[in-house]
Short mmCIF file of C-alpha atoms in Angstrom, two decimals:
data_model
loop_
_atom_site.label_atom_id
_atom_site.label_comp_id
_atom_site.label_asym_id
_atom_site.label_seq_id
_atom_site.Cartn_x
_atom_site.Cartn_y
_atom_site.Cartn_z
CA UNK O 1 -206.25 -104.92 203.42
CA UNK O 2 -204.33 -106.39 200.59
CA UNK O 3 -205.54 -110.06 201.64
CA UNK O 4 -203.70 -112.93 200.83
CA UNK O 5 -200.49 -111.03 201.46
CA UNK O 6 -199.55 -111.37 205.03
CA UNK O 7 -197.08 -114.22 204.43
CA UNK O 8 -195.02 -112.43 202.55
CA UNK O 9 -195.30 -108.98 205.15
CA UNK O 10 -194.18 -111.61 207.88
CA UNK O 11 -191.20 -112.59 205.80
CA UNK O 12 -189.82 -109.04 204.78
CA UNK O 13 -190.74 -109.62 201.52
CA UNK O 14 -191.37 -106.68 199.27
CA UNK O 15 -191.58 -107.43 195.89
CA UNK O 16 -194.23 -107.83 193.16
CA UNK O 17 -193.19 -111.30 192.01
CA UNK O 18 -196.06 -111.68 189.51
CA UNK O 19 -194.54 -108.76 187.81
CA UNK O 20 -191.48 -109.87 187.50
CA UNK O 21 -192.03 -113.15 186.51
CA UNK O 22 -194.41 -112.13 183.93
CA UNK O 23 -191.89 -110.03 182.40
CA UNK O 24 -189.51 -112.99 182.25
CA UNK O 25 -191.90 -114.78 180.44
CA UNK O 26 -192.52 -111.69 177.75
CA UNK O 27 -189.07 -112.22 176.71
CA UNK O 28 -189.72 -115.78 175.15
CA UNK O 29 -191.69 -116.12 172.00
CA UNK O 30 -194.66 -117.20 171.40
CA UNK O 31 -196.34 -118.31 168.01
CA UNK O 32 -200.36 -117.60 168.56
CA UNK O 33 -201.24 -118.24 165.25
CA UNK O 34 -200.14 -121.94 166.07
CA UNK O 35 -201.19 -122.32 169.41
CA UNK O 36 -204.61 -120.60 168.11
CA UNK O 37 -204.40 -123.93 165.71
CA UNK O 38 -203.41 -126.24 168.18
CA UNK O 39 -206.76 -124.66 170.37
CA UNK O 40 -209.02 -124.66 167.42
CA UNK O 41 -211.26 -127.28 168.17
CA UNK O 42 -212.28 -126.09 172.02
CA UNK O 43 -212.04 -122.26 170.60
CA UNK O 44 -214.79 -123.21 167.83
CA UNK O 45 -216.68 -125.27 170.20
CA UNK O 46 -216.49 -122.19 172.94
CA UNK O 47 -217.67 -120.04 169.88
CA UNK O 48 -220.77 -122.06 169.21
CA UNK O 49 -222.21 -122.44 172.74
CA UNK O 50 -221.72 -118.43 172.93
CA UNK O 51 -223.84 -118.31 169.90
CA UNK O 52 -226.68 -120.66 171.03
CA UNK O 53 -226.29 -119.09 174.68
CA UNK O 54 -226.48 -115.30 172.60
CA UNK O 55 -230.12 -116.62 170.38
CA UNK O 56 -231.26 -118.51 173.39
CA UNK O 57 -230.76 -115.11 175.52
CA UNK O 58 -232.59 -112.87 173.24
CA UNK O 59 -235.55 -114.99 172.69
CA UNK O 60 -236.07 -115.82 176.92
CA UNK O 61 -235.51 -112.42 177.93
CA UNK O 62 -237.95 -111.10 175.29
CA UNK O 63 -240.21 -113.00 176.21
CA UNK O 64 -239.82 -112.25 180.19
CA UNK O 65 -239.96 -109.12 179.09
CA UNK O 66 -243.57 -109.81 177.04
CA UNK O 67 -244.49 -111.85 180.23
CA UNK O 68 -243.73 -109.15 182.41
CA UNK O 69 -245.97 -106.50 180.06
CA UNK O 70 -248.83 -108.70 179.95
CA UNK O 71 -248.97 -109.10 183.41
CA UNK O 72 -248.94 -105.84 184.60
CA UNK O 73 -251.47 -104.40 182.05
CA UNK O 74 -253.64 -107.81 182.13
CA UNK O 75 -256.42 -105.24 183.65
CA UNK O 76 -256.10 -102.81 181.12
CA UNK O 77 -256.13 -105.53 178.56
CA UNK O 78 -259.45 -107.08 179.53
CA UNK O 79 -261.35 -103.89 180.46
CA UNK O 80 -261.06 -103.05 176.36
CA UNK O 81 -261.03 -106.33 174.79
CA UNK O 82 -263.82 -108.15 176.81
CA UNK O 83 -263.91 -110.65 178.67
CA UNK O 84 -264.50 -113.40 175.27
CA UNK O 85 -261.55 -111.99 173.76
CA UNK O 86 -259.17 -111.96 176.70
CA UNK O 87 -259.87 -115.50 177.49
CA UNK O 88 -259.07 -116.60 174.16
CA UNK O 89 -255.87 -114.69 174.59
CA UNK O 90 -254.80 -116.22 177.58
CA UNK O 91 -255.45 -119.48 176.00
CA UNK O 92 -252.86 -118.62 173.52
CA UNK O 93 -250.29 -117.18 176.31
CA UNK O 94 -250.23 -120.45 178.89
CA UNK O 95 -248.66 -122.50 175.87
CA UNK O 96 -246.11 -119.58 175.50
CA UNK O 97 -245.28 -119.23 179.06
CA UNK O 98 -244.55 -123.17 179.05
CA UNK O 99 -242.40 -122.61 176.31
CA UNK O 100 -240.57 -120.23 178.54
CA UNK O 101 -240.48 -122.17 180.63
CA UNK O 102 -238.62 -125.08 178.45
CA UNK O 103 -236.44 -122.50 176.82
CA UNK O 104 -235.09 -120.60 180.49
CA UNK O 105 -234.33 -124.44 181.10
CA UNK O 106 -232.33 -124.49 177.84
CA UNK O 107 -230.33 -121.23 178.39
CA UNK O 108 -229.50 -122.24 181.92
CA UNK O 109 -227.67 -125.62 180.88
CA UNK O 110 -226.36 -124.05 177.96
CA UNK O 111 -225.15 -120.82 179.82
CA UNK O 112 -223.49 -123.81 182.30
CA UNK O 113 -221.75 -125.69 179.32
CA UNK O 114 -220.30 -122.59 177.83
CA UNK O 115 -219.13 -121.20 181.12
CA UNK O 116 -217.22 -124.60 181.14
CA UNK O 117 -215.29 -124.82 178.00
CA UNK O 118 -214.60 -121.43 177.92
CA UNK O 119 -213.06 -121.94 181.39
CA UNK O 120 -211.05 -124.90 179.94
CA UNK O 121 -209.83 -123.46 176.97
CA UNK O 122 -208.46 -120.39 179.00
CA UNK O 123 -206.75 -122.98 181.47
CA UNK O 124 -205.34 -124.32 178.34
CA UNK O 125 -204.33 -121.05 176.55
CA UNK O 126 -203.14 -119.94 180.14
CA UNK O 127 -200.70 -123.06 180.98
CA UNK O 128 -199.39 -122.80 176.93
CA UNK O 129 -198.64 -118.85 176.58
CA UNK O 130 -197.96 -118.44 180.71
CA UNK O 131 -196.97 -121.76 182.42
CA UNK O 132 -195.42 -119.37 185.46
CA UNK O 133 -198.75 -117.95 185.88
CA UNK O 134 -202.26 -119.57 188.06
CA UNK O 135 -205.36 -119.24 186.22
CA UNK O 136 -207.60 -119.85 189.29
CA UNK O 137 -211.31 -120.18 187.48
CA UNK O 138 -215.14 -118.41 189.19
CA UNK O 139 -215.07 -121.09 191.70
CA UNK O 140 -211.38 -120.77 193.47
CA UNK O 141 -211.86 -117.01 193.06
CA UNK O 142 -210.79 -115.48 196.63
CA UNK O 143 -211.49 -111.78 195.86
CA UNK O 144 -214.47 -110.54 198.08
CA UNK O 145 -216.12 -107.40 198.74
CA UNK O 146 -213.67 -105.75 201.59
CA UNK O 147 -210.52 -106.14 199.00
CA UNK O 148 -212.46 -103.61 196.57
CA UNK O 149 -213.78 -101.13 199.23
CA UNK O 150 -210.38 -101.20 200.50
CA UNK O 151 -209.12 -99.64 197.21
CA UNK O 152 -211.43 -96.64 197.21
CA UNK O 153 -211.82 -97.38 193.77
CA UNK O 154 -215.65 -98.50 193.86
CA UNK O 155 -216.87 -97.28 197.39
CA UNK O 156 -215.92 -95.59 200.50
CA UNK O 157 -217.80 -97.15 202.63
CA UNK O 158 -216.75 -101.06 204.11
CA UNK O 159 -220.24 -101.27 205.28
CA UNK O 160 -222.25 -100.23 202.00
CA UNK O 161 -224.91 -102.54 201.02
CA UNK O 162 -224.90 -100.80 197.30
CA UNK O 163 -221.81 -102.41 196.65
CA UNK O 164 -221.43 -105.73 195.34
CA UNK O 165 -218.99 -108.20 193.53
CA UNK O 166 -218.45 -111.40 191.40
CA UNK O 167 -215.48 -112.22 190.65
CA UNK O 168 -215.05 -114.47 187.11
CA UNK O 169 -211.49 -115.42 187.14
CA UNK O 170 -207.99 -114.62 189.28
CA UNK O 171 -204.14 -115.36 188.00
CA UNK O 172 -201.59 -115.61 190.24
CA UNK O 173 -198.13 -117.14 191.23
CA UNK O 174 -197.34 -120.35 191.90
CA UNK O 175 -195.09 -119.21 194.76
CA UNK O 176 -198.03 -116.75 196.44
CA UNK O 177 -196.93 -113.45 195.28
CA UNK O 178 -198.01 -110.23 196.31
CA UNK O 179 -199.80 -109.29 193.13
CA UNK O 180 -202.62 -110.66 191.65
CA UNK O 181 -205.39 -109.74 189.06
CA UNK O 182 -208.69 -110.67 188.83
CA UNK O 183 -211.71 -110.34 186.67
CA UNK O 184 -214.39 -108.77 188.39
CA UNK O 185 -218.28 -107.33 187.89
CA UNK O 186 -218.76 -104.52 190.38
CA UNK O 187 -222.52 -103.52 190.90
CA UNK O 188 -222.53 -100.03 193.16
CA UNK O 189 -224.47 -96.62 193.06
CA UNK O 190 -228.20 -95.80 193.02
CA UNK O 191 -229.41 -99.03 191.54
CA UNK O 192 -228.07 -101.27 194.31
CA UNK O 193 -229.54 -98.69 196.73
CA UNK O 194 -233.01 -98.77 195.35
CA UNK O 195 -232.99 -102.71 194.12
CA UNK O 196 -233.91 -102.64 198.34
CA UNK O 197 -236.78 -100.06 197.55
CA UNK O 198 -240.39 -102.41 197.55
CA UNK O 199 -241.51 -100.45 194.61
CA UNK O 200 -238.52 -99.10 192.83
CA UNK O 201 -236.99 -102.82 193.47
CA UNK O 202 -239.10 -104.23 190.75
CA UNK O 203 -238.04 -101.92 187.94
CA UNK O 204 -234.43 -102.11 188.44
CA UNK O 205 -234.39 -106.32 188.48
CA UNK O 206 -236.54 -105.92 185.64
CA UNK O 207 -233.73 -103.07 184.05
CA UNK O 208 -230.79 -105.12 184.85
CA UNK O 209 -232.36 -108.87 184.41
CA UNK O 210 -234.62 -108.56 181.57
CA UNK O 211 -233.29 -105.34 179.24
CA UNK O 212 -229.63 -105.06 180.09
CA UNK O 213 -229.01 -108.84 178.93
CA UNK O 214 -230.18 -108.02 175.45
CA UNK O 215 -227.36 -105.58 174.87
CA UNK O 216 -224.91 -106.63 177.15
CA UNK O 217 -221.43 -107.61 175.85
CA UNK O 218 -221.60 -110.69 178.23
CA UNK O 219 -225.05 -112.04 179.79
CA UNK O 220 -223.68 -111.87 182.90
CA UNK O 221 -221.97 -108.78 183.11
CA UNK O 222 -225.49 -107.16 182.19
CA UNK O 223 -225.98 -106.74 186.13
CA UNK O 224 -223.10 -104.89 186.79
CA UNK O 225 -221.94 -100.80 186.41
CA UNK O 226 -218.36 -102.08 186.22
CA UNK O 227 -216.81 -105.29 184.31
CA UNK O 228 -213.02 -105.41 183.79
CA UNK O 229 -209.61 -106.14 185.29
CA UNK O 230 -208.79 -105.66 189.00
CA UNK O 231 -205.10 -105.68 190.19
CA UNK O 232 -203.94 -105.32 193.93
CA UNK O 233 -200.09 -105.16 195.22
CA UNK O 234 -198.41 -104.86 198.31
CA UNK O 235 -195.89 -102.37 198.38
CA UNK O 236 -192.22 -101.51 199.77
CA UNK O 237 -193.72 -98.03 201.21
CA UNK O 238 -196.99 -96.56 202.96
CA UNK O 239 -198.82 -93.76 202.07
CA UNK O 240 -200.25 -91.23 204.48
CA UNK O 241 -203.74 -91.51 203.30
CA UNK O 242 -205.69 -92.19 200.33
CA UNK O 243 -204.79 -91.20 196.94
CA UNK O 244 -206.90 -92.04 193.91
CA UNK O 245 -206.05 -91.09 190.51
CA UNK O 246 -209.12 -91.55 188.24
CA UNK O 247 -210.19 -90.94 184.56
CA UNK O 248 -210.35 -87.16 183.93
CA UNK O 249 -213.37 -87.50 181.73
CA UNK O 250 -216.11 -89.23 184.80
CA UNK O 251 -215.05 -86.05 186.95
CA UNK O 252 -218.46 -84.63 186.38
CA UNK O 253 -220.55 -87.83 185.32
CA UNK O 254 -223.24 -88.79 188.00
CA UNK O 255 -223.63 -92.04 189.58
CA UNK O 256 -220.08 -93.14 189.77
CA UNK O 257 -217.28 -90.22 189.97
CA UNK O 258 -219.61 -87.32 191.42
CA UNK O 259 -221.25 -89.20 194.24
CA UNK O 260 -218.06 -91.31 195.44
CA UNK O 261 -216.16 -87.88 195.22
CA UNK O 262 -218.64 -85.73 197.35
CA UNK O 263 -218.32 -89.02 199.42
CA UNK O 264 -214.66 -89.01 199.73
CA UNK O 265 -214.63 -84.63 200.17
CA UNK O 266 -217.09 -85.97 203.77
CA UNK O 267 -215.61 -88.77 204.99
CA UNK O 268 -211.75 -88.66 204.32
CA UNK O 269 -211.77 -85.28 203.45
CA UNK O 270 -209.98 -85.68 200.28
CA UNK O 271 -209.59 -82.84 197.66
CA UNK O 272 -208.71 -82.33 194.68
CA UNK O 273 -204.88 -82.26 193.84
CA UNK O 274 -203.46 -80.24 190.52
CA UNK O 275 -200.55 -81.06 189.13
CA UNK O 276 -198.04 -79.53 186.23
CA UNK O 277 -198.11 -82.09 184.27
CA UNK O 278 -200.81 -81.27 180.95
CA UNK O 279 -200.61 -84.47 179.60
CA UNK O 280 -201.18 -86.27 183.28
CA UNK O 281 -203.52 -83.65 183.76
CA UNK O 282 -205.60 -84.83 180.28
CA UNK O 283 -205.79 -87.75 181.41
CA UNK O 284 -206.31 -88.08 184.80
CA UNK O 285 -207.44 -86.39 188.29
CA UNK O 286 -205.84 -87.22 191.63
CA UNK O 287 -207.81 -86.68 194.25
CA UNK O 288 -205.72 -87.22 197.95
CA UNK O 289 -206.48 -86.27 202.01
CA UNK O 290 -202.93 -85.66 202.27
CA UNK O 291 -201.95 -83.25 199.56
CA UNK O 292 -198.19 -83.18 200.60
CA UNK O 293 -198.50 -87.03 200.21
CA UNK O 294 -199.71 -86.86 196.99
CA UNK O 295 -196.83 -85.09 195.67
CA UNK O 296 -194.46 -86.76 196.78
CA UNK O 297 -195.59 -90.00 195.44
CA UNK O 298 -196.92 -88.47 191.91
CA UNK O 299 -193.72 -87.26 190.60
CA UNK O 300 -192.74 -86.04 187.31
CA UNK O 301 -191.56 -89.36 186.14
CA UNK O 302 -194.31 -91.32 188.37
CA UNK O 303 -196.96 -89.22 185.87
CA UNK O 304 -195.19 -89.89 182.39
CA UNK O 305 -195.20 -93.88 183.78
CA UNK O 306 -199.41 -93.70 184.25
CA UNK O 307 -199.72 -92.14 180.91
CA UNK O 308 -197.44 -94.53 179.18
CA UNK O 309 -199.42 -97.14 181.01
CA UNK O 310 -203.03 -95.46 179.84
CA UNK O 311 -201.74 -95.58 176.06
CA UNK O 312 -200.58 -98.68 176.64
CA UNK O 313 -203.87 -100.06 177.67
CA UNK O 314 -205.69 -97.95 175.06
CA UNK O 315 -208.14 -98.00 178.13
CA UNK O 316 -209.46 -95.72 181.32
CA UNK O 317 -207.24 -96.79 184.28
CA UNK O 318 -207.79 -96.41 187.85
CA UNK O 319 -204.94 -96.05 190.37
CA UNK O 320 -205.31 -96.04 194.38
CA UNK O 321 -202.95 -95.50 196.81
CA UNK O 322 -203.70 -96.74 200.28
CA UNK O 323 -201.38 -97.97 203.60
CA UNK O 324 -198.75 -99.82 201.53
CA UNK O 325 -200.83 -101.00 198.69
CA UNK O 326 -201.52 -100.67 195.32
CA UNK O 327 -204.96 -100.80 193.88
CA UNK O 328 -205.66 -100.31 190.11
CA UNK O 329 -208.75 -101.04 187.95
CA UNK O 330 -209.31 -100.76 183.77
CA UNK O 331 -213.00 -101.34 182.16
CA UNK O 332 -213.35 -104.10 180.19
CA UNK O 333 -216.36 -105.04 179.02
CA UNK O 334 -215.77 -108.40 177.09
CA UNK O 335 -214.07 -109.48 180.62
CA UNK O 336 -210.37 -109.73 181.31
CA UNK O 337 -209.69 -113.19 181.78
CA UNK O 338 -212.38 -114.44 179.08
CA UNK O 339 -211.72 -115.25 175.38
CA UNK O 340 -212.72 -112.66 173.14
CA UNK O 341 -214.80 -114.60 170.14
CA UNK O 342 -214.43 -111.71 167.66
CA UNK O 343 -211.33 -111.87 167.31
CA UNK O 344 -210.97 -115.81 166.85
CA UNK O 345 -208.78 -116.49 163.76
CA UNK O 346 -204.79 -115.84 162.82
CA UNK O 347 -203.62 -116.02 166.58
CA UNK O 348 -205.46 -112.63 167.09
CA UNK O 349 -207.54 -113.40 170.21
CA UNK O 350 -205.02 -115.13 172.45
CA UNK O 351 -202.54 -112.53 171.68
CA UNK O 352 -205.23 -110.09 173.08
CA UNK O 353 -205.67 -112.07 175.85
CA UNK O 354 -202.23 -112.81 176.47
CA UNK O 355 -200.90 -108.72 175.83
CA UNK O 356 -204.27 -107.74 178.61
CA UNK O 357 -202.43 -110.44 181.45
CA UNK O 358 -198.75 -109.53 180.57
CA UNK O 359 -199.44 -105.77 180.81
CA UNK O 360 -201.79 -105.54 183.45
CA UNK O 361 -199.08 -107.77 185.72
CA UNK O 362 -196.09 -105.50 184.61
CA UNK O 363 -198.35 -102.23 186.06
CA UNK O 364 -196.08 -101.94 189.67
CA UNK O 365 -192.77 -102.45 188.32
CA UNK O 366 -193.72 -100.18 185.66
CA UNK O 367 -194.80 -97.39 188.37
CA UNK O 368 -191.84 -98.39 190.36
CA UNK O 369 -193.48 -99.09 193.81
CA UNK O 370 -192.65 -102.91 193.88
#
């Protein structure tokens, strides 16, 4: 299931190159603050066409969201205004939905242009801080739906029309390495199920497409549950089984954890698997079909590694386990291979970028399986 991978299987290889080699590259120094500098122009201009993408957003979708209203209470409307006083209203609304029109056409082309130079500045920022590494943009992206179900980590299910994917950016080797991270939105759960409803359809596009983008960190995240960093690696041993080791905190949350758990307890008959560890234990719960399996892979040292690694991240982490592969997952919802605007200025925000990459690649040597 880890796809991609199969040339290196054939070959006897079994090593995490991407690791490696990005811990080679940690070793050298690099000066952000300059290369921040030498990027200022395209990091300003990326900056501005987030801004006018940001106003353009909020106006449209309030408006769709006005549109939307006035449509579905038109009735109501006219049967206590009259039919003089509604008319003059409408009057006053075609003009507006033109100029909805206009500005949707706006946000689309600027949407497009900042997608663009943000894209180019990362390849930039990419080939200057990691010249070992691929920054493969939206459209080379090769991560599809059957890579995430095969990690447990989303859905159990390979057949489960409530889960879907969009993948924003992958890095990986130059020489085709077994691991490689990508920046994915992950839709799944009860919205996806009911978006297929022909009632219950219409209030979730209007939930995640007309609300959710007025919030959301990134307009086009707003559709997703899940936005963050997504690493897979083939490993030098097999697992009997799936083993998932997942935030301690969603145990009992509904929608994600509770329904993909109960699913997991039916279908692979996995339980729940307590360890001695308190601090692993804080953190984390491991849930495995093969207890004994479990164990044996989540040693004492294995657990102080996935903590270290949690702190690290100062994020949730998601491990899985499954025939000879790695899986892991963290939430991030500013996007993992995007620039993070707030932080522009002083080398701040491509030494975010650049510490998110390094530390996410340096996850299987750090857990030993490589």
């Amino acid at each position: 299931m880890c796809r991609g991978t199969d040339r290196d299987t054939r070959s006897g290889t079994a090593q995490c190159e991407c690791g490696r080699l990005i811990q080679e590259i940690t070793m050298e120094t690099i000066d952000f603050k300059a290369l921040e500098t030498e990027l200022h122009g395209e990091l300003v201009r990326v900056e501005r066409w987030r801004r006018v993408v940001r106003v353009l957003s909020v106006v449209v979708y309030s408006l769709v969201f006005a549109w939307f209203m006035f449509v579905l209470f038109g009735g109501t409307l006219l049967a206590r205004m009259g039919w003089h006083d509604y008319s003059a209203l409408t009057r006053t609304v075609v003009p507006i939905f033109i100029g909805l029109v206009v500005l949707s056409f706006a946000l689309t082309r600027s949407l497009s242009a900042f997608h663009e130079r943000e894209e180019a500045a990362m390849r930039r920022a990419m080939q200057a801080m990691l010249p070992g590494v691929r920054f493969l943009p939206l459209s080379e992206c090769e991560v599809d739906n059957s890579l995430l179900t095969g990690s447990r980590l989303f859905t159990v299910s390979y057949g489960d029309p409530r889960l879907a994917m969009d993948c924003y950016g992958e890095v990986e080797t130059g020489s085709g390495s077994m691991l490689r991270m990508a920046d994915v939105g992950v839709s799944y759960g009860w919205m996806n199920r009911w978006q297929y409803h022909p009632v219950m359809g219409y209030v979730v596009m209007v939930y995640r497409h007309v609300l959710r983008p007025l919030f959301a960190s990134r307009m086009e995240s707003s559709a997703h549950n899940f936005r963050g960093m997504f690493g897979w690696c083939r490993t030098s041993r097999r697992y009997e089984g799936d083993i998932l080791v997942l935030p301690d905190h969603l145990e009992d949350k509904a929608g994600y954890l509770a329904h993909h758990v109960q699913a997991l307890q039916k279908r692979f008959h996995a339980r729940l698997v307590r360890l001695e560890d308190p601090e692993f234990e804080r953190r984390f719960v491991v849930y495995a079909d093969n207890e004994v399996s479990a164990r044996m892979l989540l040693t004492p040292a294995m657990m102080r590694r996935m903590t270290a690694l949690r702190d690290a991240f100062g994020r949730d982490l998601m491990f899985s386990f499954s025939r000879g592969c790695l899986y892991y997952a963290a939430s991030m919802p500013q996007g993992f291979l995007r620039l993070r605007p707030a932080l522009l200025g002083g080398g701040r925000m491509l030494e975010t970028v650049y510490n998110d990459i390094t530390l996410s690649g340096r996850v299987a040597d750090e857990l030993g399986v490589s």
